[in-house]
Short mmCIF file of C-alpha atoms in Angstrom, two decimals:
data_model
loop_
_atom_site.label_atom_id
_atom_site.label_comp_id
_atom_site.label_asym_id
_atom_site.label_seq_id
_atom_site.Cartn_x
_atom_site.Cartn_y
_atom_site.Cartn_z
CA MET A 1 -7.80 -1.22 1.53
CA HIS A 2 -4.45 -0.16 3.12
CA ILE A 3 -4.33 -1.18 6.74
CA PRO A 4 -2.96 1.46 9.04
CA ASP A 5 -0.71 0.48 12.08
CA GLY A 6 -2.73 -0.04 15.25
CA PHE A 7 -5.45 -2.20 13.80
CA LEU A 8 -3.52 -5.50 13.46
CA THR A 9 -2.04 -6.99 16.60
CA THR A 10 1.65 -7.22 16.72
CA ARG A 11 1.57 -11.09 16.30
CA VAL A 12 -0.71 -10.86 13.15
CA ALA A 13 1.21 -8.02 11.69
CA LEU A 14 4.73 -9.47 12.16
CA SER A 15 3.90 -12.91 10.93
CA LEU A 16 2.62 -11.31 7.64
CA ASP A 17 5.69 -9.20 7.59
CA VAL A 18 7.74 -12.25 7.48
CA ILE A 19 5.55 -14.04 4.90
CA SER A 20 5.71 -11.04 2.60
CA ALA A 21 9.47 -10.67 3.12
CA ALA A 22 9.89 -14.18 2.07
CA GLY A 23 7.60 -13.75 -0.90
CA ILE A 24 9.61 -10.81 -2.09
CA LEU A 25 13.00 -12.55 -1.62
CA PHE A 26 11.74 -15.32 -3.60
CA ALA A 27 10.25 -13.41 -6.41
CA ALA A 28 13.36 -11.20 -6.59
CA ARG A 29 15.48 -14.36 -6.99
CA ARG A 30 13.33 -15.58 -9.75
CA ALA A 31 13.11 -12.22 -11.32
CA ARG A 32 16.83 -12.02 -11.55
CA ILE A 33 17.00 -15.33 -13.20
CA ASP A 34 14.23 -14.71 -15.49
CA LEU A 35 13.72 -11.45 -16.47
CA SER A 36 15.85 -9.44 -18.94
CA ASP A 37 17.56 -6.36 -18.10
CA ARG A 38 15.01 -4.36 -20.10
CA ILE A 39 12.18 -5.17 -18.00
CA ILE A 40 13.62 -3.52 -14.76
CA PRO A 41 13.26 -0.02 -15.69
CA LEU A 42 9.93 -1.26 -17.15
CA MET A 43 8.70 -2.28 -13.73
CA GLY A 44 9.86 0.90 -12.13
CA VAL A 45 8.04 2.97 -14.49
CA LEU A 46 4.76 0.96 -14.18
CA GLY A 47 5.01 1.20 -10.61
CA ALA A 48 4.87 4.94 -11.06
CA PHE A 49 1.90 4.40 -13.78
CA VAL A 50 -0.18 2.45 -11.10
CA PHE A 51 0.45 5.35 -8.68
CA ALA A 52 -0.44 7.87 -11.33
CA ALA A 53 -3.51 5.93 -12.57
CA GLN A 54 -4.93 5.87 -9.16
CA MET A 55 -5.14 9.59 -9.24
CA LEU A 56 -7.40 9.31 -12.26
CA ASN A 57 -10.32 8.84 -10.54
CA PHE A 58 -13.83 9.29 -11.65
CA PRO A 59 -17.29 10.08 -9.95
CA VAL A 60 -19.50 7.02 -8.90
CA ALA A 61 -23.07 7.34 -7.65
CA GLY A 62 -23.16 8.83 -4.21
CA GLY A 63 -20.42 11.10 -4.17
CA THR A 64 -17.69 8.19 -3.80
CA SER A 65 -15.21 7.94 -6.61
CA GLY A 66 -13.51 5.00 -7.97
CA HIS A 67 -9.99 4.12 -9.46
CA LEU A 68 -7.90 1.27 -10.48
CA ILE A 69 -5.88 -0.83 -8.08
CA GLY A 70 -3.93 -2.23 -10.90
CA GLY A 71 -2.55 -5.66 -9.26
CA SER A 72 -4.40 -8.06 -11.61
CA LEU A 73 -3.62 -5.74 -14.67
CA LEU A 74 0.05 -5.63 -14.14
CA ALA A 75 0.14 -9.52 -13.44
CA ILE A 76 -1.56 -9.92 -16.91
CA LEU A 77 0.94 -7.47 -18.33
CA LEU A 78 4.24 -8.39 -16.94
CA GLY A 79 3.54 -12.07 -15.61
CA PRO A 80 2.76 -12.76 -11.73
CA MET A 81 6.21 -12.64 -10.49
CA ALA A 82 7.21 -9.09 -11.87
CA GLY A 83 3.86 -8.07 -11.33
CA PHE A 84 4.03 -8.73 -7.62
CA LEU A 85 7.33 -7.04 -7.12
CA THR A 86 5.90 -4.00 -8.92
CA MET A 87 2.90 -4.03 -6.59
CA ALA A 88 5.11 -4.50 -3.63
CA THR A 89 7.16 -1.45 -4.56
CA VAL A 90 3.90 0.49 -5.08
CA VAL A 91 2.61 -0.61 -1.70
CA ILE A 92 5.81 0.25 0.01
CA ALA A 93 6.01 3.57 -1.78
CA GLN A 94 2.36 4.33 -0.74
CA ALA A 95 3.18 3.64 2.79
CA LEU A 96 6.41 6.05 2.66
CA PHE A 97 5.08 8.90 0.44
CA LEU A 98 1.46 9.03 1.49
CA GLN A 99 1.20 7.23 4.61
CA ASP A 100 -1.55 4.89 3.03
CA GLY A 101 -1.00 1.93 5.33
CA GLY A 102 1.40 1.55 8.22
CA LEU A 103 4.97 0.42 8.90
CA ILE A 104 4.62 -2.87 10.78
CA ALA A 105 1.41 -3.45 8.68
CA LEU A 106 3.39 -3.29 5.74
CA GLY A 107 3.66 -7.01 5.22
CA ALA A 108 -0.08 -7.36 5.65
CA ASN A 109 -0.71 -4.60 2.78
CA ILE A 110 1.98 -6.07 0.46
CA PHE A 111 0.30 -9.47 0.97
CA ASN A 112 -3.30 -8.26 0.38
CA ILE A 113 -2.76 -5.82 -2.14
CA GLY A 114 0.27 -7.15 -4.00
CA ALA A 115 0.22 -10.75 -3.68
CA ILE A 116 -3.38 -11.83 -3.55
CA THR A 117 -4.30 -9.47 -6.46
CA CYS A 118 -1.58 -10.50 -8.59
CA PHE A 119 -1.74 -14.19 -8.17
CA SER A 120 -5.65 -14.53 -8.06
CA GLY A 121 -6.09 -12.00 -11.02
CA TYR A 122 -3.50 -13.75 -13.01
CA ALA A 123 -4.76 -17.23 -12.33
CA VAL A 124 -8.33 -16.03 -13.09
CA PHE A 125 -7.18 -14.32 -16.33
CA ARG A 126 -5.40 -17.66 -17.59
CA LEU A 127 -8.41 -19.89 -16.59
CA PHE A 128 -10.85 -17.80 -18.61
CA LYS A 129 -8.81 -16.50 -21.60
CA GLY A 130 -8.33 -20.07 -23.13
CA LYS A 131 -6.01 -20.24 -26.25
CA SER A 132 -8.29 -18.33 -28.72
CA GLY A 133 -7.35 -14.91 -27.60
CA ARG A 134 -10.50 -13.29 -29.32
CA ASP A 135 -11.44 -9.96 -28.18
CA ASN A 136 -14.34 -10.78 -25.98
CA ARG A 137 -12.90 -13.62 -24.30
CA LEU A 138 -10.09 -11.30 -23.50
CA ALA A 139 -12.63 -8.72 -22.09
CA VAL A 140 -14.50 -11.26 -20.01
CA ALA A 141 -11.26 -12.78 -18.47
CA GLY A 142 -10.06 -9.33 -17.75
CA PHE A 143 -13.02 -8.37 -15.86
CA LEU A 144 -13.40 -11.40 -13.82
CA ALA A 145 -9.52 -11.13 -12.84
CA GLY A 146 -10.23 -7.53 -11.61
CA TRP A 147 -13.41 -8.37 -9.90
CA PHE A 148 -12.10 -11.56 -8.20
CA SER A 149 -8.70 -10.05 -7.16
CA SER A 150 -10.51 -7.06 -5.55
CA VAL A 151 -12.83 -9.28 -3.50
CA ILE A 152 -10.41 -11.88 -2.58
CA SER A 153 -7.88 -9.32 -1.21
CA SER A 154 -10.60 -7.67 0.60
CA ALA A 155 -11.48 -11.11 2.23
CA PHE A 156 -8.16 -11.44 3.43
CA CYS A 157 -7.91 -7.82 4.71
CA ALA A 158 -11.44 -8.55 6.78
CA LEU A 159 -9.58 -11.78 8.06
CA GLN A 160 -6.70 -10.18 9.23
CA LEU A 161 -8.75 -7.23 10.91
CA GLY A 162 -11.09 -9.66 12.61
CA LEU A 163 -8.37 -11.79 13.90
CA SER A 164 -6.79 -8.79 15.49
CA GLY A 165 -9.88 -8.04 17.14
CA ALA A 166 -10.26 -4.56 15.51
CA VAL A 167 -13.45 -5.56 14.12
CA PRO A 168 -15.93 -8.77 15.02
CA LEU A 169 -14.78 -11.31 12.60
CA GLN A 170 -18.37 -12.07 11.28
CA ILE A 171 -19.13 -8.50 10.61
CA GLY A 172 -15.86 -7.85 8.92
CA LEU A 173 -16.22 -10.82 6.69
CA ALA A 174 -19.67 -10.03 5.44
CA ALA A 175 -19.18 -6.28 5.07
CA ILE A 176 -15.67 -5.65 3.62
CA PRO A 177 -15.86 -8.29 0.83
CA GLY A 178 -19.64 -7.40 0.31
CA TYR A 179 -18.61 -3.78 -0.28
CA HIS A 180 -15.93 -4.66 -2.59
CA MET A 181 -18.26 -7.22 -4.71
CA ILE A 182 -19.97 -3.91 -5.68
CA VAL A 183 -16.74 -1.63 -5.93
CA GLY A 184 -14.98 -4.56 -7.83
CA VAL A 185 -17.43 -4.26 -10.80
CA ILE A 186 -15.35 -0.93 -11.57
CA GLU A 187 -11.91 -2.79 -10.99
CA GLY A 188 -13.01 -5.48 -13.35
CA ALA A 189 -14.52 -3.06 -16.02
CA LEU A 190 -11.14 -0.67 -15.90
CA THR A 191 -9.12 -4.09 -16.18
CA ALA A 192 -11.13 -5.24 -19.14
CA GLY A 193 -11.24 -1.63 -20.49
CA VAL A 194 -7.35 -1.21 -20.53
CA LEU A 195 -6.94 -4.66 -22.18
CA GLY A 196 -9.19 -4.16 -24.74
CA PHE A 197 -7.84 -0.69 -25.65
CA LEU A 198 -4.35 -2.46 -25.74
CA SER A 199 -5.23 -5.25 -27.89
CA ARG A 200 -6.48 -2.59 -30.46
CA VAL A 201 -3.56 -0.06 -30.28
CA ARG A 202 -0.47 -2.24 -29.10
CA PRO A 203 -1.46 -5.78 -29.33
CA ASP A 204 2.44 -6.80 -28.90
CA LEU A 205 2.27 -5.66 -25.47
CA LEU A 206 -0.32 -8.28 -24.72
CA ASP A 207 2.13 -10.94 -25.76
CA THR A 208 3.54 -12.19 -22.55
CA ASN A 209 5.32 -15.35 -23.52
CA GLY A 210 8.74 -13.64 -23.10
CA ALA A 211 9.31 -12.39 -19.45
CA GLY A 212 8.32 -14.24 -16.40
CA ARG A 213 6.43 -17.30 -17.53
CA PHE A 214 4.78 -19.25 -14.82
CA ARG A 215 5.91 -22.66 -14.40
CA GLY A 216 4.07 -25.68 -12.72
CA ALA A 217 6.50 -25.27 -9.53
CA ASP A 218 5.44 -21.48 -9.40
CA TRP A 219 1.85 -22.44 -9.39
CA ALA A 220 2.62 -24.71 -6.29
CA GLY A 221 4.61 -22.01 -4.74
CA ALA A 222 2.12 -19.15 -5.04
CA LEU A 223 -0.68 -21.62 -3.72
CA VAL A 224 1.40 -22.26 -0.92
CA PHE A 225 2.31 -18.62 -0.35
CA ILE A 226 -1.45 -17.59 -0.32
CA GLY A 227 -2.67 -20.59 1.65
CA MET A 228 0.14 -20.43 4.30
CA PRO A 229 -1.12 -17.11 5.81
CA ALA A 230 -4.66 -18.46 6.25
CA VAL A 231 -3.26 -21.25 8.42
CA ILE A 232 -0.61 -18.95 10.44
CA LEU A 233 -3.30 -16.24 10.76
CA VAL A 234 -5.74 -18.55 12.55
CA LEU A 235 -2.85 -19.94 14.70
CA ALA A 236 -1.69 -16.59 15.77
CA GLY A 237 -5.27 -15.22 16.40
CA SER A 238 -6.55 -18.11 18.33
CA SER A 239 -3.68 -20.12 20.04
CA SER A 240 -1.24 -18.78 22.78
CA LEU A 241 2.01 -19.83 21.25
CA PRO A 242 4.93 -19.89 23.70
CA ASP A 243 7.72 -17.86 22.46
CA PRO A 244 10.21 -15.29 23.57
CA MET A 245 8.18 -12.23 22.60
CA GLU A 246 5.28 -13.53 24.82
CA LYS A 247 5.34 -10.58 27.18
CA LEU A 248 5.18 -8.18 24.19
CA LEU A 249 2.53 -9.91 22.54
CA ILE A 250 0.27 -10.65 25.18
CA ALA A 251 0.27 -6.96 25.92
CA SER A 252 -0.93 -6.17 22.39
CA GLN A 253 -4.30 -7.46 23.47
CA SER A 254 -4.17 -10.75 20.88
CA HIS A 255 -7.50 -11.82 22.23
CA VAL A 256 -10.06 -12.32 19.59
CA ALA A 257 -13.32 -10.47 20.31
CA GLU A 258 -16.23 -12.59 21.36
CA GLU A 259 -18.41 -13.15 18.22
CA SER A 260 -20.74 -15.84 19.33
CA ALA A 261 -23.47 -13.40 20.63
CA LEU A 262 -24.24 -12.26 17.24
CA SER A 263 -26.27 -14.05 14.67
CA GLY A 264 -29.17 -13.75 12.11
CA ILE A 265 -30.95 -10.33 11.94
CA ASP A 266 -28.14 -8.91 14.22
CA PHE A 267 -25.64 -9.86 11.66
CA LEU A 268 -27.43 -8.48 8.67
CA ILE A 269 -28.09 -5.18 10.21
CA SER A 270 -24.60 -4.68 11.54
CA GLY A 271 -23.24 -5.64 8.16
CA THR A 272 -25.45 -2.86 6.55
CA ILE A 273 -24.49 -0.31 9.14
CA PHE A 274 -20.93 -1.17 8.74
CA THR A 275 -21.11 -0.94 4.92
CA LEU A 276 -22.78 2.29 5.42
CA VAL A 277 -20.17 3.63 7.58
CA ILE A 278 -17.35 2.61 5.17
CA VAL A 279 -19.17 4.50 2.24
CA THR A 280 -19.39 7.64 4.58
CA GLY A 281 -15.76 7.48 5.23
CA PHE A 282 -14.94 7.15 1.64
CA LEU A 283 -17.28 9.92 1.01
CA LEU A 284 -15.92 12.46 3.71
CA ALA A 285 -12.20 11.57 2.43
CA PHE A 286 -13.39 12.40 -1.17
CA ILE A 287 -15.12 15.74 -0.12
CA TRP A 288 -11.96 16.77 1.71
CA ARG A 289 -9.90 15.73 -1.35
CA ARG A 290 -12.10 18.00 -3.67
CA ARG A 291 -12.02 20.80 -1.31
CA SER A 292 -8.13 20.70 -0.93
CA ARG A 293 -7.52 20.63 -4.83
CA PRO A 294 -6.49 24.20 -6.04
CA MET B 1 0.06 21.24 -11.53
CA ARG B 2 0.54 20.62 -7.83
CA HIS B 3 2.40 17.53 -6.99
CA ASN B 4 5.03 18.24 -4.30
CA PHE B 5 2.74 17.12 -1.51
CA ILE B 6 4.86 13.82 -1.56
CA ASP B 7 7.98 14.70 0.52
CA ARG B 8 7.76 18.51 0.97
CA TYR B 9 9.56 18.67 4.14
CA SER B 10 12.14 15.93 3.98
CA SER B 11 15.03 18.13 3.12
CA LEU B 12 14.86 20.43 6.35
CA ASP B 13 17.77 20.76 8.66
CA SER B 14 16.37 19.73 12.02
CA PRO B 15 18.28 17.22 14.35
CA LEU B 16 15.83 14.65 13.37
CA HIS B 17 16.79 15.29 9.56
CA THR B 18 20.46 14.89 10.31
CA LEU B 19 20.19 11.36 11.71
CA GLU B 20 21.35 8.15 9.50
CA SER B 21 18.46 6.50 7.81
CA ARG B 22 18.79 3.11 9.27
CA THR B 23 18.81 4.62 12.81
CA LYS B 24 15.31 6.27 12.08
CA LEU B 25 13.94 3.10 10.47
CA LEU B 26 15.04 1.05 13.39
CA ALA B 27 14.10 3.56 16.03
CA PHE B 28 10.57 4.37 14.47
CA ALA B 29 10.00 0.57 14.09
CA ILE B 30 10.90 0.07 17.79
CA LEU B 31 8.45 2.99 18.79
CA ILE B 32 5.81 1.63 16.87
CA VAL B 33 5.75 -1.98 18.06
CA GLY B 34 6.13 -0.22 21.40
CA VAL B 35 2.77 1.75 20.58
CA LEU B 36 1.06 -1.61 19.56
CA SER B 37 1.70 -3.11 22.75
CA ILE B 38 0.45 -0.38 25.16
CA PRO B 39 -2.44 -2.17 27.24
CA THR B 40 -5.79 -0.79 26.80
CA ASP B 41 -6.44 0.52 30.23
CA ALA B 42 -2.91 2.02 30.75
CA GLU B 43 -3.66 5.81 30.39
CA ALA B 44 -0.18 6.86 31.92
CA ILE B 45 1.51 5.01 29.17
CA PHE B 46 -0.65 6.51 26.44
CA PHE B 47 0.22 9.84 27.64
CA SER B 48 3.87 9.19 28.03
CA TYR B 49 3.61 8.15 24.15
CA LEU B 50 1.51 11.07 23.21
CA PHE B 51 4.40 13.45 25.02
CA ALA B 52 7.27 11.50 23.09
CA ALA B 53 5.25 12.08 19.94
CA ALA B 54 5.02 15.81 20.49
CA VAL B 55 8.52 16.24 21.57
CA LEU B 56 9.59 14.41 18.07
CA MET B 57 7.18 16.59 16.40
CA GLY B 58 8.57 19.74 17.76
CA ILE B 59 12.12 18.67 17.17
CA SER B 60 11.30 17.58 13.52
CA GLN B 61 10.14 21.34 12.51
CA ILE B 62 7.35 19.95 10.34
CA PRO B 63 4.37 22.32 10.38
CA LEU B 64 1.77 20.76 12.74
CA GLY B 65 -0.83 21.57 10.07
CA TYR B 66 0.42 19.37 7.56
CA ILE B 67 0.46 16.51 10.00
CA MET B 68 -3.13 17.30 10.81
CA LYS B 69 -4.04 17.00 7.18
CA ARG B 70 -2.22 13.56 6.60
CA MET B 71 -4.34 12.37 9.49
CA VAL B 72 -7.13 12.21 7.16
CA VAL B 73 -6.08 9.09 5.60
CA LEU B 74 -7.04 7.27 8.91
CA LEU B 75 -10.54 8.37 8.65
CA PRO B 76 -12.09 5.49 6.82
CA PHE B 77 -10.48 3.08 9.29
CA ILE B 78 -11.45 4.92 12.48
CA MET B 79 -14.98 5.00 11.35
CA LEU B 80 -14.56 1.32 10.54
CA ALA B 81 -13.53 0.48 14.00
CA ALA B 82 -16.11 2.98 15.63
CA VAL B 83 -19.00 0.64 14.34
CA ALA B 84 -17.55 -2.32 15.82
CA ALA B 85 -17.21 -0.19 19.25
CA PRO B 86 -20.52 -1.40 20.69
CA TRP B 87 -19.45 -5.02 20.79
CA LYS B 88 -15.90 -4.21 21.78
CA GLY B 89 -16.52 -1.41 24.30
CA TYR B 90 -15.76 2.18 24.08
CA ALA B 91 -12.79 2.03 26.20
CA GLY B 92 -11.29 -0.53 23.41
CA PHE B 93 -12.11 1.70 20.69
CA GLY B 94 -10.70 4.70 22.20
CA ALA B 95 -7.53 2.87 22.87
CA LEU B 96 -7.35 1.61 18.98
CA ALA B 97 -7.89 5.01 17.83
CA VAL B 98 -5.23 6.46 19.92
CA ARG B 99 -2.80 3.77 18.92
CA ALA B 100 -3.49 4.23 15.29
CA VAL B 101 -3.08 7.98 15.53
CA LEU B 102 0.13 7.63 17.46
CA CYS B 103 1.44 5.15 14.88
CA LEU B 104 0.49 7.51 11.97
CA ILE B 105 2.34 10.31 13.63
CA LEU B 106 5.37 8.28 13.99
CA LEU B 107 5.23 7.14 10.29
CA ILE B 108 4.65 10.70 9.06
CA LEU B 109 7.62 11.76 11.19
CA LEU B 110 10.00 8.98 9.77
CA THR B 111 9.04 9.61 6.09
CA ASN B 112 9.02 13.40 6.14
CA THR B 113 12.48 13.56 8.08
CA THR B 114 14.35 11.43 5.64
CA ARG B 115 15.07 12.09 2.04
CA PHE B 116 13.88 9.35 -0.16
CA ALA B 117 17.30 8.44 -1.64
CA GLU B 118 18.32 8.11 1.90
CA LEU B 119 15.78 5.92 2.80
CA LEU B 120 16.46 3.88 -0.13
CA CYS B 121 19.96 3.44 1.04
CA GLY B 122 18.96 2.59 4.48
CA LEU B 123 16.65 -0.23 3.07
CA ARG B 124 19.51 -1.63 0.73
CA ARG B 125 21.94 -1.70 3.68
CA PHE B 126 19.24 -3.52 5.89
CA GLY B 127 19.53 -6.30 3.14
CA PHE B 128 16.25 -5.48 0.94
CA PRO B 129 16.54 -7.10 -2.35
CA GLN B 130 18.47 -4.76 -4.90
CA ILE B 131 15.82 -5.17 -7.56
CA VAL B 132 12.90 -3.77 -5.14
CA VAL B 133 15.22 -1.01 -4.00
CA ILE B 134 15.99 -0.20 -7.71
CA ASN B 135 12.33 -0.29 -8.54
CA LEU B 136 11.45 2.15 -5.75
CA GLY B 137 14.20 4.37 -7.17
CA PHE B 138 12.87 4.25 -10.50
CA LEU B 139 9.19 4.75 -9.25
CA TYR B 140 10.18 7.89 -7.20
CA ARG B 141 12.04 9.57 -9.99
CA TYR B 142 9.33 8.93 -12.63
CA LEU B 143 6.27 9.42 -10.39
CA PHE B 144 6.42 13.08 -10.83
CA VAL B 145 6.71 12.91 -14.54
CA LEU B 146 3.90 10.35 -14.88
CA MET B 147 1.51 12.20 -12.27
CA GLU B 148 1.72 15.28 -14.16
CA GLU B 149 0.95 13.53 -17.43
CA ALA B 150 -2.02 11.87 -15.59
CA MET B 151 -3.19 15.34 -14.26
CA ARG B 152 -2.79 16.82 -18.00
CA MET B 153 -4.88 13.93 -19.34
CA LYS B 154 -7.48 14.41 -16.44
CA GLN B 155 -7.52 18.39 -17.13
CA ALA B 156 -8.05 17.54 -20.80
CA ARG B 157 -10.70 15.33 -20.13
CA ASP B 158 -12.79 17.75 -17.63
CA CYS B 159 -12.32 20.53 -20.12
CA ARG B 160 -14.00 18.44 -23.19
CA ARG B 161 -16.62 16.97 -20.83
CA VAL B 162 -19.72 18.87 -19.81
CA GLY B 163 -21.80 17.69 -16.79
CA ARG B 164 -21.64 13.99 -16.43
CA ALA B 165 -21.83 10.91 -18.77
CA PRO B 166 -23.44 7.83 -17.94
CA LEU B 167 -21.31 5.22 -15.70
CA THR B 168 -20.50 2.96 -18.70
CA GLU B 169 -19.38 6.01 -20.85
CA GLU B 170 -17.41 7.11 -18.03
CA LEU B 171 -15.74 3.54 -17.67
CA ARG B 172 -14.96 3.43 -21.38
CA ILE B 173 -13.33 7.15 -21.41
CA LEU B 174 -11.28 6.20 -18.32
CA SER B 175 -10.05 2.83 -19.65
CA SER B 176 -8.88 4.54 -22.84
CA MET B 177 -7.12 7.18 -20.73
CA LEU B 178 -5.47 4.54 -18.67
CA GLY B 179 -4.51 2.50 -21.62
CA THR B 180 -2.95 5.55 -23.31
CA LEU B 181 -0.94 6.20 -19.96
CA LEU B 182 0.20 2.69 -19.85
CA ILE B 183 1.37 2.73 -23.51
CA ARG B 184 3.20 6.16 -22.77
CA SER B 185 4.86 4.66 -19.60
CA PHE B 186 5.78 1.61 -21.70
CA GLU B 187 7.51 3.83 -24.43
CA ARG B 188 9.08 6.07 -21.84
CA ALA B 189 10.71 2.99 -20.20
CA GLU B 190 11.98 1.92 -23.48
CA ARG B 191 13.62 5.30 -24.24
CA MET B 192 14.84 5.66 -20.63
CA HIS B 193 16.46 2.22 -20.95
CA SER B 194 18.40 2.93 -23.93
CA ALA B 195 19.61 6.25 -22.64
CA MET B 196 20.77 4.62 -19.47
CA LEU B 197 22.65 1.98 -21.37
CA SER B 198 24.15 4.42 -23.56
CA ARG B 199 25.42 6.31 -20.30
CA GLY B 200 27.07 3.26 -18.99
CA TYR B 201 24.31 1.99 -16.48
CA SER B 202 25.51 -1.28 -15.25
CA GLY B 203 22.62 -2.33 -13.17
CA ASP B 204 23.01 -0.41 -9.83
CA PHE B 205 22.76 3.43 -8.76
CA PRO B 206 25.63 4.84 -6.74
CA VAL B 207 24.76 7.02 -3.89
CA VAL B 208 26.30 10.23 -3.42
CA ALA B 209 27.66 11.05 -0.06
CA PRO B 210 25.36 9.08 2.44
CA ARG B 211 25.03 10.17 6.08
CA ARG B 212 27.66 8.60 8.38
CA PHE B 213 26.61 6.64 11.46
CA SER B 214 27.62 8.98 14.36
CA TRP B 215 27.27 9.31 18.15
CA HIS B 216 23.81 11.40 17.62
CA ASP B 217 22.46 7.98 16.13
CA ILE B 218 23.64 5.98 19.08
CA VAL B 219 22.04 8.33 21.59
CA PHE B 220 18.79 8.50 19.62
CA LEU B 221 18.55 4.73 19.28
CA ALA B 222 19.44 4.01 22.78
CA GLY B 223 16.95 6.86 23.89
CA THR B 224 14.31 5.28 21.95
CA SER B 225 15.11 1.67 23.01
CA ALA B 226 15.22 2.66 26.64
CA PHE B 227 11.87 4.62 26.47
CA VAL B 228 10.00 1.71 24.63
CA GLY B 229 11.67 -0.70 27.17
CA ALA B 230 10.57 1.31 30.22
CA THR B 231 6.91 1.57 29.04
CA ILE B 232 6.93 -2.16 28.54
CA TRP B 233 8.51 -2.83 31.95
CA ALA B 234 6.34 -0.53 33.71
CA ARG B 235 3.27 -2.28 32.88
#
């Protein structure tokens, strides 16, 4: 989900901009040391691949269509650092070309769609793949990587929207990841399918020992990188930190919506309505795209 | 194959198009932060921003219909916020929607009045890491090639498939297609890289004749900052 401008408060959006910029700088520095010259055009072309692959959608029940996000796939193929850099460029390009996601919200989108999908997808893949590298293990690990990365990144998206007061936090946290638990199956299946195809046709590409190996320090760095925003977001959403931009930030209505009035059945109903509306939105967008096609 | 929807109007020749890319990046970022900080109940300020956006739209010479069409990307999010409206109050929802629309107009104006190579040049001068800027450059250059490849594959699939297959079969077909596209991308990258090396590629792209920072840029930047400053102060 690409968050447009206007849905995050300035405080949440700018703090994620800073975090993503730091992540990109770190990954770029690591990349310059680690990656061979050869992989740089490869990253650019794979970025274009993700862009093009997202056009290859296919019909899912109910008129919506599904396509690959690609973060976990890239992380598995290129290693998480290069994968993250590539996904970051894809997200920037989507904002600049297609206006998918806003300019100030770019940091949030890079974080959710780039960092979270790549690092969580890669971690889950490594966890489940084991040493054997048999085909069915590969498929299972690929599926879980795709599914988890989709659900976790949507949870972060919901958290940011909730803390900005665009949607009530509880509803958001129930509905957005809930929806992605279903949609994530497609991401998982496609990741597994592509990995299976590659292992039959070009098994040499799956041999990621060369470029961008992850070391212990990098795992720690990735954990901090993913954990830190959760802390900062909670701070940014709930407290009134005194800072020079106070006047600007207070004005961006940084109060969190009151969510205590909701519970139990309310919670379920609103979650369901919420999911339905998201589905309707996708449906309308899909119909519009169908009609605008030549 | 129609894929020129990406930056169709970026090489027009309006006053906005001829500004330097750094000016536009900075000015539009300031404007967007200004929009984000409009309080919910300040109708006058909303209208002044709408007026400013309309003026910029007029200057840019981008067809109105195109901008309206691009607005559709906001639809899912507007719906999402609409559901939360009963809890937040409809005034809050209205302000949220107007803010989002304003930001989107500004973003459309920024990206459609600046050629991509210039935008990259601006990002580089702002200190973006070189590897990211080079990657964006590659992405832009090969996007059209790969999109055409993807569209051809899609057309081929749609020609061979009558009606609809069960979901598992669809997924299997699509993952082989994606795999094929991926392998072709890999191989294209390898060919490109050796072609580039043999032509003397040294790790950077030279920029041909970037625009100069002139007094127009100073006026535009000063104007937008003054406008945003005034709206924040007027509250």
